[in-house]
């Protein structure tokens, strides 16, 4: 972490270690901390200014899976008039202030963490001690942290998060940097960024009643209505301790949707996972996403974000395998799934 005067401009070359740290932040593996730019995020008292500065520095092959990466300085300035406590990670002699990374999903205009969550998977109380190392940020002090972006980030605004508080605060507050949009140029060296405001019009304008209907099955359908359509399909109960969780499996080789796995939460359809003959090996065909949208019966097409179509009431998640994996599910299903996964990990025994 570099200290500088308020009007200083970052012009040093960050080392490859800083890039690795930033990639860990962006993948949601490593947890750090910083402050807030109150002008951009006015929902709390103005404690710090938290925003990107300078010119992005190109680093060929430094990003995820060998993608290009641009290092960018993120500045944190204490403007509270008193000392603050900044919580981050200490790796050797380096204090890393940045905590996590968010993208704004244009489907719903929501900020999401690394894996598409609207809410942190690990809250402050459950974070590890090495992720909550305190550092005093003196009144008026300016710190500069190493952030950045890669080729995949040019389609949506991004921002960093941090935990910071006054010395008297029992629990710090997660704060957010000014949002910015990477701008790629004709040459890698021409990349820049621009700050963005809160204006956003969601791409998804449909509810669960217009979600894809697969072989007569739609999200929100009651178990009684399902039985009236498929009276001979067996419904099994799973995970009895955590939820009213039931599953059913439909097979019909005479249909394009020849295999359908259905999950019920509280006796309503909460997840549909279909397989289609017509989509086998579709990954390499032109118009892959349009083909998926049409096949599953979306009412109209818009570009998916992070391989998902997200709406307030449902999500269509795609894994673009040779035979694409399609999951159509509700937010309630995701909550129950996370509880089941947490319970499994808690009870996992490693020999």
mmCIF file of C-alpha atoms in Angstrom, residues 49-210:
data_model
loop_
_atom_site.group_PDB
_atom_site.id
_atom_site.type_symbol
_atom_site.label_atom_id
_atom_site.label_comp_id
_atom_site.label_asym_id
_atom_site.label_seq_id
_atom_site.Cartn_x
_atom_site.Cartn_y
_atom_site.Cartn_z
ATOM 1 C CA UNK A 49 -13.252 9.253 -0.658
ATOM 2 C CA UNK A 50 -12.776 5.970 -2.487
ATOM 3 C CA UNK A 51 -12.230 6.129 -6.245
ATOM 4 C CA UNK A 52 -9.973 5.124 -9.166
ATOM 5 C CA UNK A 53 -7.231 7.481 -10.345
ATOM 6 C CA UNK A 54 -4.513 7.671 -12.963
ATOM 7 C CA UNK A 55 -4.029 5.812 -16.220
ATOM 8 C CA UNK A 56 -4.593 2.029 -16.481
ATOM 9 C CA UNK A 57 -1.357 0.091 -16.963
ATOM 10 C CA UNK A 58 -1.514 -2.810 -19.418
ATOM 11 C CA UNK A 59 -0.263 -6.217 -18.287
ATOM 12 C CA UNK A 60 -0.381 -8.852 -21.039
ATOM 13 C CA UNK A 61 -1.594 -12.265 -19.884
ATOM 14 C CA UNK A 62 -1.953 -11.205 -16.240
ATOM 15 C CA UNK A 63 -5.712 -11.732 -16.076
ATOM 16 C CA UNK A 64 -7.844 -14.803 -15.494
ATOM 17 C CA UNK A 65 -7.034 -17.706 -17.848
ATOM 18 C CA UNK A 66 -4.260 -15.681 -19.448
ATOM 19 C CA UNK A 67 -6.490 -12.776 -20.433
ATOM 20 C CA UNK A 68 -5.086 -9.283 -20.658
ATOM 21 C CA UNK A 69 -5.299 -7.176 -17.514
ATOM 22 C CA UNK A 70 -5.016 -3.481 -16.759
ATOM 23 C CA UNK A 71 -3.728 -2.412 -13.356
ATOM 24 C CA UNK A 72 -5.485 0.608 -11.891
ATOM 25 C CA UNK A 73 -4.844 2.589 -8.722
ATOM 26 C CA UNK A 74 -7.740 2.887 -6.260
ATOM 27 C CA UNK A 75 -7.357 5.850 -3.908
ATOM 28 C CA UNK A 76 -8.677 6.033 -0.341
ATOM 29 C CA UNK A 77 -8.665 9.404 1.406
ATOM 30 C CA UNK A 78 -9.804 9.948 4.992
ATOM 31 C CA UNK A 79 -12.067 13.012 4.956
ATOM 32 C CA UNK A 80 -13.878 12.311 8.238
ATOM 33 C CA UNK A 81 -11.895 14.825 10.263
ATOM 34 C CA UNK A 82 -10.673 12.116 12.658
ATOM 35 C CA UNK A 83 -8.829 8.832 12.670
ATOM 36 C CA UNK A 84 -10.475 5.776 11.114
ATOM 37 C CA UNK A 85 -9.792 2.053 11.277
ATOM 38 C CA UNK A 86 -9.289 0.366 7.915
ATOM 39 C CA UNK A 87 -9.520 -3.437 7.950
ATOM 40 C CA UNK A 88 -7.622 -5.500 5.418
ATOM 41 C CA UNK A 89 -5.236 -8.394 4.933
ATOM 42 C CA UNK A 90 -1.587 -8.380 5.887
ATOM 43 C CA UNK A 91 0.594 -10.521 3.620
ATOM 44 C CA UNK A 92 4.208 -10.142 4.647
ATOM 45 C CA UNK A 93 5.035 -6.448 4.766
ATOM 46 C CA UNK A 94 2.157 -5.550 2.456
ATOM 47 C CA UNK A 95 -1.188 -4.346 3.794
ATOM 48 C CA UNK A 96 -3.938 -4.958 1.242
ATOM 49 C CA UNK A 97 -6.926 -2.691 1.723
ATOM 50 C CA UNK A 98 -9.265 -3.743 -1.092
ATOM 51 C CA UNK A 99 -11.860 -6.244 -0.001
ATOM 52 C CA UNK A 100 -14.063 -7.546 -2.799
ATOM 53 C CA UNK A 101 -15.137 -6.746 -6.332
ATOM 54 C CA UNK A 102 -18.600 -6.064 -7.723
ATOM 55 C CA UNK A 103 -20.187 -5.764 -11.157
ATOM 56 C CA UNK A 104 -23.509 -4.081 -11.927
ATOM 57 C CA UNK A 105 -25.766 -6.622 -13.615
ATOM 58 C CA UNK A 106 -27.619 -4.813 -16.442
ATOM 59 C CA UNK A 107 -30.390 -7.445 -16.399
ATOM 60 C CA UNK A 108 -31.661 -6.147 -13.048
ATOM 61 C CA UNK A 109 -29.420 -3.117 -12.322
ATOM 62 C CA UNK A 110 -28.122 -4.790 -9.142
ATOM 63 C CA UNK A 111 -24.584 -4.868 -7.812
ATOM 64 C CA UNK A 112 -23.248 -8.416 -7.549
ATOM 65 C CA UNK A 113 -20.213 -9.986 -5.916
ATOM 66 C CA UNK A 114 -17.793 -12.252 -7.764
ATOM 67 C CA UNK A 115 -20.096 -15.251 -8.206
ATOM 68 C CA UNK A 116 -23.258 -13.271 -8.960
ATOM 69 C CA UNK A 117 -24.560 -12.887 -5.389
ATOM 70 C CA UNK A 118 -26.464 -9.763 -4.391
ATOM 71 C CA UNK A 119 -25.575 -10.402 -0.728
ATOM 72 C CA UNK A 120 -22.165 -11.305 0.681
ATOM 73 C CA UNK A 121 -21.743 -15.026 1.207
ATOM 74 C CA UNK A 122 -19.443 -14.442 4.182
ATOM 75 C CA UNK A 123 -20.538 -11.601 6.513
ATOM 76 C CA UNK A 124 -18.127 -9.674 8.701
ATOM 77 C CA UNK A 125 -18.693 -11.821 11.785
ATOM 78 C CA UNK A 126 -17.737 -14.995 9.891
ATOM 79 C CA UNK A 127 -14.653 -13.625 8.178
ATOM 80 C CA UNK A 128 -11.278 -15.030 9.216
ATOM 81 C CA UNK A 129 -8.990 -13.091 11.556
ATOM 82 C CA UNK A 130 -6.316 -12.660 8.881
ATOM 83 C CA UNK A 131 -8.936 -10.929 6.725
ATOM 84 C CA UNK A 132 -9.706 -8.333 9.418
ATOM 85 C CA UNK A 133 -6.300 -6.879 10.267
ATOM 86 C CA UNK A 134 -6.830 -3.305 11.557
ATOM 87 C CA UNK A 135 -4.817 -0.351 10.322
ATOM 88 C CA UNK A 136 -5.225 3.248 11.480
ATOM 89 C CA UNK A 137 -6.027 5.679 8.691
ATOM 90 C CA UNK A 138 -5.088 9.094 10.029
ATOM 91 C CA UNK A 139 -7.239 12.152 9.428
ATOM 92 C CA UNK A 140 -6.429 13.466 5.956
ATOM 93 C CA UNK A 141 -4.268 10.468 5.089
ATOM 94 C CA UNK A 142 -4.317 9.104 1.541
ATOM 95 C CA UNK A 143 -3.631 5.480 0.635
ATOM 96 C CA UNK A 144 -3.404 3.952 -2.814
ATOM 97 C CA UNK A 145 -4.311 0.325 -3.467
ATOM 98 C CA UNK A 146 -3.781 -1.859 -6.507
ATOM 99 C CA UNK A 147 -6.952 -2.684 -8.423
ATOM 100 C CA UNK A 148 -7.692 -3.207 -12.077
ATOM 101 C CA UNK A 149 -9.881 -4.780 -14.741
ATOM 102 C CA UNK A 150 -9.699 -7.306 -17.562
ATOM 103 C CA UNK A 151 -11.244 -7.810 -21.004
ATOM 104 C CA UNK A 152 -14.484 -9.172 -19.550
ATOM 105 C CA UNK A 153 -15.180 -6.031 -17.519
ATOM 106 C CA UNK A 154 -15.817 -3.609 -20.379
ATOM 107 C CA UNK A 155 -19.535 -4.448 -20.621
ATOM 108 C CA UNK A 156 -20.690 -3.278 -17.208
ATOM 109 C CA UNK A 157 -19.712 -0.839 -14.426
ATOM 110 C CA UNK A 158 -17.522 -2.219 -11.646
ATOM 111 C CA UNK A 159 -16.497 -1.143 -8.147
ATOM 112 C CA UNK A 160 -14.484 -2.305 -5.143
ATOM 113 C CA UNK A 161 -15.678 -2.807 -1.571
ATOM 114 C CA UNK A 162 -14.075 -2.257 1.814
ATOM 115 C CA UNK A 163 -14.652 -2.353 5.559
ATOM 116 C CA UNK A 164 -13.932 0.791 7.531
ATOM 117 C CA UNK A 165 -15.151 2.428 10.720
ATOM 118 C CA UNK A 166 -14.469 4.871 13.506
ATOM 119 C CA UNK A 167 -12.398 3.625 16.466
ATOM 120 C CA UNK A 168 -15.581 3.530 18.563
ATOM 121 C CA UNK A 169 -17.544 1.389 16.081
ATOM 122 C CA UNK A 170 -18.026 -2.208 17.328
ATOM 123 C CA UNK A 171 -18.492 -3.435 13.746
ATOM 124 C CA UNK A 172 -17.140 -1.633 10.672
ATOM 125 C CA UNK A 173 -19.243 -0.785 7.653
ATOM 126 C CA UNK A 174 -18.782 -2.256 4.213
ATOM 127 C CA UNK A 175 -18.351 0.657 1.834
ATOM 128 C CA UNK A 176 -18.067 0.906 -1.925
ATOM 129 C CA UNK A 177 -15.831 2.754 -4.327
ATOM 130 C CA UNK A 178 -17.066 5.068 -7.030
ATOM 131 C CA UNK A 179 -18.378 2.965 -9.905
ATOM 132 C CA UNK A 180 -16.410 3.077 -13.127
ATOM 133 C CA UNK A 181 -16.623 1.577 -16.597
ATOM 134 C CA UNK A 182 -13.452 0.337 -18.319
ATOM 135 C CA UNK A 183 -13.011 1.707 -21.840
ATOM 136 C CA UNK A 184 -10.847 -0.397 -24.154
ATOM 137 C CA UNK A 185 -9.065 1.302 -27.044
ATOM 138 C CA UNK A 186 -7.766 0.230 -30.439
ATOM 139 C CA UNK A 187 -4.486 -0.704 -28.740
ATOM 140 C CA UNK A 188 -4.076 -2.174 -25.246
ATOM 141 C CA UNK A 189 -2.126 0.923 -24.237
ATOM 142 C CA UNK A 190 -5.129 3.119 -25.097
ATOM 143 C CA UNK A 191 -7.382 1.710 -22.351
ATOM 144 C CA UNK A 192 -8.995 4.155 -19.945
ATOM 145 C CA UNK A 193 -12.026 4.360 -17.669
ATOM 146 C CA UNK A 194 -14.892 6.695 -16.898
ATOM 147 C CA UNK A 195 -16.913 7.186 -13.748
ATOM 148 C CA UNK A 196 -20.603 6.292 -13.992
ATOM 149 C CA UNK A 197 -23.691 7.380 -12.100
ATOM 150 C CA UNK A 198 -26.568 5.345 -10.680
ATOM 151 C CA UNK A 199 -28.801 5.587 -13.765
ATOM 152 C CA UNK A 200 -29.688 2.119 -15.050
ATOM 153 C CA UNK A 201 -32.717 0.686 -16.859
ATOM 154 C CA UNK A 202 -33.108 -3.071 -16.181
ATOM 155 C CA UNK A 203 -33.146 -5.315 -19.245
ATOM 156 C CA UNK A 204 -35.514 -7.820 -17.633
ATOM 157 C CA UNK A 205 -39.082 -6.559 -17.448
ATOM 158 C CA UNK A 206 -40.921 -9.860 -16.908
ATOM 159 C CA UNK A 207 -42.083 -11.776 -13.842
ATOM 160 C CA UNK A 208 -42.223 -15.422 -12.877
ATOM 161 C CA UNK A 209 -45.507 -15.891 -14.770
ATOM 162 C CA UNK A 210 -43.560 -15.301 -18.001
#
